[in-house]
Short mmCIF file of C-alpha atoms in Angstrom, two decimals:
data_model
loop_
_atom_site.label_atom_id
_atom_site.label_comp_id
_atom_site.label_asym_id
_atom_site.label_seq_id
_atom_site.Cartn_x
_atom_site.Cartn_y
_atom_site.Cartn_z
CA UNK A 1 0.00 0.00 0.00
CA UNK A 2 1.44 3.37 -1.03
CA UNK A 3 1.49 6.19 1.48
CA UNK A 4 -1.25 8.76 1.16
CA UNK A 5 -0.32 12.28 0.11
CA UNK A 6 -0.62 14.73 3.00
CA UNK A 7 -3.29 17.40 2.47
CA UNK A 8 -5.27 20.02 4.38
CA UNK A 9 -8.85 21.29 4.20
CA UNK A 10 -10.31 24.42 5.76
CA UNK A 11 -14.03 24.46 6.56
CA UNK A 12 -14.92 28.15 6.62
CA UNK A 13 -17.95 29.11 8.71
CA UNK A 14 -20.09 32.22 8.95
CA UNK A 15 -23.36 33.21 10.59
CA UNK A 16 -26.22 34.31 8.36
CA UNK A 17 -29.81 35.36 9.15
CA UNK A 18 -30.91 31.77 8.59
CA UNK A 19 -28.15 30.26 10.75
CA UNK A 20 -24.74 28.70 10.18
CA UNK A 21 -23.36 28.67 6.64
CA UNK A 22 -20.30 26.95 5.18
CA UNK A 23 -18.28 27.73 2.06
CA UNK A 24 -18.31 25.05 -0.64
CA UNK A 25 -16.39 25.08 -3.93
CA UNK A 26 -17.28 23.24 -7.13
CA UNK A 27 -14.53 21.30 -8.86
CA UNK A 28 -14.43 21.02 -12.67
CA UNK A 29 -16.56 18.21 -14.05
CA UNK A 30 -13.97 16.21 -15.94
CA UNK A 31 -10.49 17.03 -14.62
CA UNK A 32 -8.53 17.05 -11.39
CA UNK A 33 -9.22 15.49 -8.01
CA UNK A 34 -12.86 14.99 -6.98
CA UNK A 35 -14.11 15.98 -10.45
CA UNK A 36 -17.53 17.61 -10.30
CA UNK A 37 -17.76 17.48 -6.50
CA UNK A 38 -18.42 20.35 -4.13
CA UNK A 39 -15.65 20.48 -1.54
CA UNK A 40 -14.15 22.73 1.11
CA UNK A 41 -11.06 24.81 0.25
CA UNK A 42 -7.88 22.78 0.50
CA UNK A 43 -5.10 20.92 -1.22
CA UNK A 44 -1.77 19.15 -0.88
CA UNK A 45 0.81 20.05 1.73
CA UNK A 46 3.93 21.32 -0.01
CA UNK A 47 7.48 20.67 1.26
CA UNK A 48 7.80 24.38 2.01
CA UNK A 49 4.87 24.12 4.45
CA UNK A 50 7.12 22.13 6.80
CA UNK A 51 9.58 25.00 7.17
CA UNK A 52 12.63 23.72 9.01
CA UNK A 53 10.69 20.78 10.52
CA UNK A 54 10.83 17.26 9.22
CA UNK A 55 8.24 15.85 6.85
CA UNK A 56 5.70 13.47 8.32
CA UNK A 57 5.46 10.00 6.86
CA UNK A 58 2.93 8.12 8.97
CA UNK A 59 -0.21 6.76 7.33
CA UNK A 60 -2.66 6.22 10.15
CA UNK A 61 -0.65 6.47 13.36
CA UNK A 62 -0.59 9.31 15.85
CA UNK A 63 -0.18 12.73 14.19
CA UNK A 64 3.26 14.29 14.17
CA UNK A 65 3.57 17.83 15.56
CA UNK A 66 5.49 19.05 12.53
CA UNK A 67 2.89 17.45 10.30
CA UNK A 68 -0.05 19.21 11.95
CA UNK A 69 1.75 22.55 11.75
CA UNK A 70 2.55 21.98 8.07
CA UNK A 71 -1.08 21.07 7.38
CA UNK A 72 -2.20 24.25 9.14
CA UNK A 73 0.12 26.34 6.96
CA UNK A 74 -1.06 24.53 3.85
CA UNK A 75 -4.70 25.15 4.77
CA UNK A 76 -4.10 28.90 5.06
CA UNK A 77 -2.20 28.95 1.77
CA UNK A 78 -4.75 26.86 -0.11
CA UNK A 79 -7.68 28.94 1.16
CA UNK A 80 -5.93 32.04 -0.20
CA UNK A 81 -4.98 30.45 -3.52
CA UNK A 82 -8.42 28.98 -4.17
CA UNK A 83 -10.70 31.74 -2.87
CA UNK A 84 -8.67 34.89 -2.21
CA UNK A 85 -9.72 34.76 1.45
CA UNK A 86 -7.08 35.48 4.06
CA UNK A 87 -7.48 33.14 7.01
CA UNK A 88 -5.26 33.35 10.09
CA UNK A 89 -3.45 30.14 11.04
CA UNK A 90 -4.18 30.61 14.74
CA UNK A 91 -7.93 30.58 13.99
CA UNK A 92 -7.84 27.08 12.51
CA UNK A 93 -9.20 24.41 14.85
CA UNK A 94 -8.41 20.80 14.00
CA UNK A 95 -11.57 18.74 13.56
CA UNK A 96 -10.54 15.44 11.99
CA UNK A 97 -8.14 13.45 9.84
CA UNK A 98 -9.38 11.46 6.86
CA UNK A 99 -7.46 8.48 5.48
CA UNK A 100 -8.91 6.75 2.41
CA UNK A 101 -9.07 3.03 1.80
CA UNK A 102 -6.02 1.51 0.15
CA UNK A 103 -8.16 0.53 -2.85
CA UNK A 104 -8.32 4.17 -3.91
CA UNK A 105 -6.01 4.86 -6.87
CA UNK A 106 -5.03 8.29 -5.55
CA UNK A 107 -4.98 8.75 -1.81
CA UNK A 108 -4.90 11.92 0.32
CA UNK A 109 -4.50 11.81 4.09
CA UNK A 110 -6.26 15.04 4.90
CA UNK A 111 -6.40 17.19 8.01
CA UNK A 112 -9.74 18.99 8.35
CA UNK A 113 -9.79 22.32 10.18
CA UNK A 114 -12.75 24.56 10.97
CA UNK A 115 -12.27 28.32 11.00
CA UNK A 116 -14.37 31.49 11.03
CA UNK A 117 -14.71 33.27 7.72
CA UNK A 118 -12.83 36.59 7.56
CA UNK A 119 -14.61 39.58 9.09
CA UNK A 120 -15.45 41.96 7.55
CA UNK A 121 -16.51 39.84 4.60
CA UNK A 122 -14.00 39.61 1.78
CA UNK A 123 -14.68 39.12 -1.90
CA UNK A 124 -14.21 35.53 -3.10
CA UNK A 125 -11.92 35.24 -6.11
CA UNK A 126 -11.87 31.69 -7.46
CA UNK A 127 -8.77 30.09 -8.91
CA UNK A 128 -9.74 29.95 -12.58
CA UNK A 129 -9.41 26.49 -14.12
CA UNK A 130 -9.29 24.77 -10.75
CA UNK A 131 -12.75 25.77 -9.56
CA UNK A 132 -16.07 26.37 -11.31
CA UNK A 133 -18.29 28.01 -8.70
CA UNK A 134 -18.81 28.63 -4.99
CA UNK A 135 -21.74 28.80 -2.58
CA UNK A 136 -22.38 29.74 1.03
CA UNK A 137 -24.93 27.20 2.22
CA UNK A 138 -26.33 25.90 5.46
CA UNK A 139 -25.10 22.35 6.10
CA UNK A 140 -28.69 21.08 5.92
CA UNK A 141 -29.26 22.78 2.56
CA UNK A 142 -26.08 21.26 1.12
CA UNK A 143 -27.11 17.80 2.33
CA UNK A 144 -30.59 18.35 0.91
CA UNK A 145 -29.18 19.25 -2.50
CA UNK A 146 -26.99 16.17 -2.42
CA UNK A 147 -29.98 13.99 -1.50
CA UNK A 148 -31.88 15.46 -4.47
CA UNK A 149 -28.98 14.71 -6.81
CA UNK A 150 -28.21 18.35 -7.62
CA UNK A 151 -24.93 18.60 -5.68
CA UNK A 152 -22.14 16.03 -5.73
CA UNK A 153 -20.36 15.38 -2.42
CA UNK A 154 -17.68 12.92 -1.30
CA UNK A 155 -17.97 11.08 2.05
CA UNK A 156 -15.59 13.30 4.09
CA UNK A 157 -17.49 16.41 3.00
CA UNK A 158 -20.87 14.74 3.61
CA UNK A 159 -19.97 13.54 7.12
CA UNK A 160 -18.50 16.93 8.06
CA UNK A 161 -21.67 18.68 6.86
CA UNK A 162 -23.72 16.17 8.88
CA UNK A 163 -21.70 17.08 11.98
CA UNK A 164 -22.12 20.80 11.29
CA UNK A 165 -25.87 20.40 10.77
CA UNK A 166 -26.18 19.95 14.55
CA UNK A 167 -24.47 23.30 15.27
CA UNK A 168 -26.66 26.39 15.53
CA UNK A 169 -23.92 28.89 14.71
CA UNK A 170 -20.22 29.26 13.98
CA UNK A 171 -19.19 29.69 17.61
CA UNK A 172 -21.00 26.49 18.58
CA UNK A 173 -19.15 24.56 15.88
CA UNK A 174 -15.79 26.09 16.76
CA UNK A 175 -16.37 25.49 20.47
CA UNK A 176 -17.25 21.84 19.92
CA UNK A 177 -14.10 21.40 17.82
CA UNK A 178 -11.90 23.12 20.42
CA UNK A 179 -13.14 21.01 23.32
CA UNK A 180 -13.38 17.73 21.43
CA UNK A 181 -10.69 15.30 20.39
CA UNK A 182 -9.86 15.36 16.66
CA UNK A 183 -11.18 12.15 15.16
CA UNK A 184 -9.40 9.93 12.67
CA UNK A 185 -11.59 8.43 9.95
CA UNK A 186 -9.64 5.58 8.39
CA UNK A 187 -12.12 4.51 5.74
CA UNK A 188 -12.83 0.96 4.60
CA UNK A 189 -15.09 0.32 1.62
CA UNK A 190 -17.21 -2.80 1.89
CA UNK A 191 -20.26 -4.38 0.31
CA UNK A 192 -22.96 -5.44 2.74
CA UNK A 193 -24.62 -8.84 2.74
CA UNK A 194 -27.56 -7.26 0.91
CA UNK A 195 -25.27 -5.82 -1.76
CA UNK A 196 -25.33 -2.26 -0.47
CA UNK A 197 -22.17 -0.16 -0.83
CA UNK A 198 -20.82 0.96 2.55
CA UNK A 199 -18.00 3.08 3.92
CA UNK A 200 -17.01 1.85 7.40
CA UNK A 201 -15.02 3.47 10.19
CA UNK A 202 -13.64 2.42 13.55
CA UNK A 203 -16.46 1.58 15.93
CA UNK A 204 -18.48 -0.44 13.43
CA UNK A 205 -18.92 -4.13 14.17
CA UNK A 206 -18.00 -4.98 10.57
CA UNK A 207 -14.91 -2.77 10.44
CA UNK A 208 -12.00 -5.04 9.43
CA UNK A 209 -9.77 -3.74 12.24
CA UNK A 210 -12.52 -4.05 14.86
CA UNK A 211 -10.19 -5.61 17.43
CA UNK A 212 -8.18 -2.40 17.44
CA UNK A 213 -11.25 -0.18 17.86
CA UNK A 214 -12.44 -1.21 21.30
CA UNK A 215 -14.22 -4.48 20.48
CA UNK A 216 -17.54 -2.96 19.40
CA UNK A 217 -20.66 -5.01 20.03
CA UNK A 218 -22.26 -7.05 17.24
CA UNK A 219 -24.77 -4.30 16.46
CA UNK A 220 -22.36 -1.37 16.66
CA UNK A 221 -22.52 0.97 13.69
CA UNK A 222 -20.24 3.65 12.29
CA UNK A 223 -20.90 3.68 8.57
CA UNK A 224 -22.19 5.59 5.59
CA UNK A 225 -24.47 3.82 3.11
CA UNK A 226 -23.65 5.32 -0.30
CA UNK A 227 -25.60 2.82 -2.39
CA UNK A 228 -28.26 5.32 -3.42
CA UNK A 229 -29.56 8.77 -2.60
CA UNK A 230 -30.12 9.94 0.02
CA UNK A 231 -27.03 8.58 1.76
CA UNK A 232 -27.59 7.17 5.24
CA UNK A 233 -25.19 7.70 8.16
CA UNK A 234 -25.35 5.38 11.13
CA UNK A 235 -23.39 5.82 14.34
CA UNK A 236 -24.55 4.07 17.46
CA UNK A 237 -22.34 6.08 19.84
CA UNK A 238 -23.78 9.42 18.56
#
C-alpha cells in the first residue's frame, strides 16, 4: 500500500440570518481530483509548508507535531490560492483526519480544520481552471441538494456537513471542535450482505480492524451507506 499524500482542508464558517453557513467550492466536471464534487477549500501540503521541521510519513498512526503545523500552513495557503480569502493560522481548529481506503487509486491523508470566515466579509476570487463556482450554504441545505442529486459530495465532505448540521452557529461549531478530540476516519469500503455499498469506520462491528477499535458489540454501527440517494449515516455512539 502506497502512502497517502498529505493534504489540508479548511471548513470556513459564517453566521447568516438563517443560521450557520459553510463555504463550498465546485470542482471542474472532468479534470482534477474529486471531479464535479463540491468540496471545502484545500489541497496538498507542499514541502515548504514544513519550514525547518521534518516531513511526516505516517499513514494512520498518531499525528506528528510538525505534520499538523505543516497542514495548518497549507490550509491557510490553499484557502488564499483557491478563494482569495485570508485566514489566520491561529484561527484554525483541527476537527478530523481522513485516510482513504487503500483501494483508492489516488490517496490523500487530509487534516480537516474549521475556522471562522474573515470579518469583515472579503470578496471571493476563485482560482480559474481549478474551480467552477462557490456557494455559502447551510449544512442542511447542502445535504438536501446532495440527496436530491443536484450537488455532488464525497464522504468526508458529507460527514462533516452532517456534523455541522447539529451546530446552531459558527461559535458552537468552533467550540465543539476546540473542546473535542480530533477524530481519525480511516475509511474501509465494503459491500454489505444485501449488496449495499458501505463506507465503514472504527467503531463499526464490521470494520476489518474491529479488534483495534475497542471491540464494538455485534450491532455497533459507524458507517455511511452510499448505495443510493439519500445517503444514510449510522453511528450508534452518537
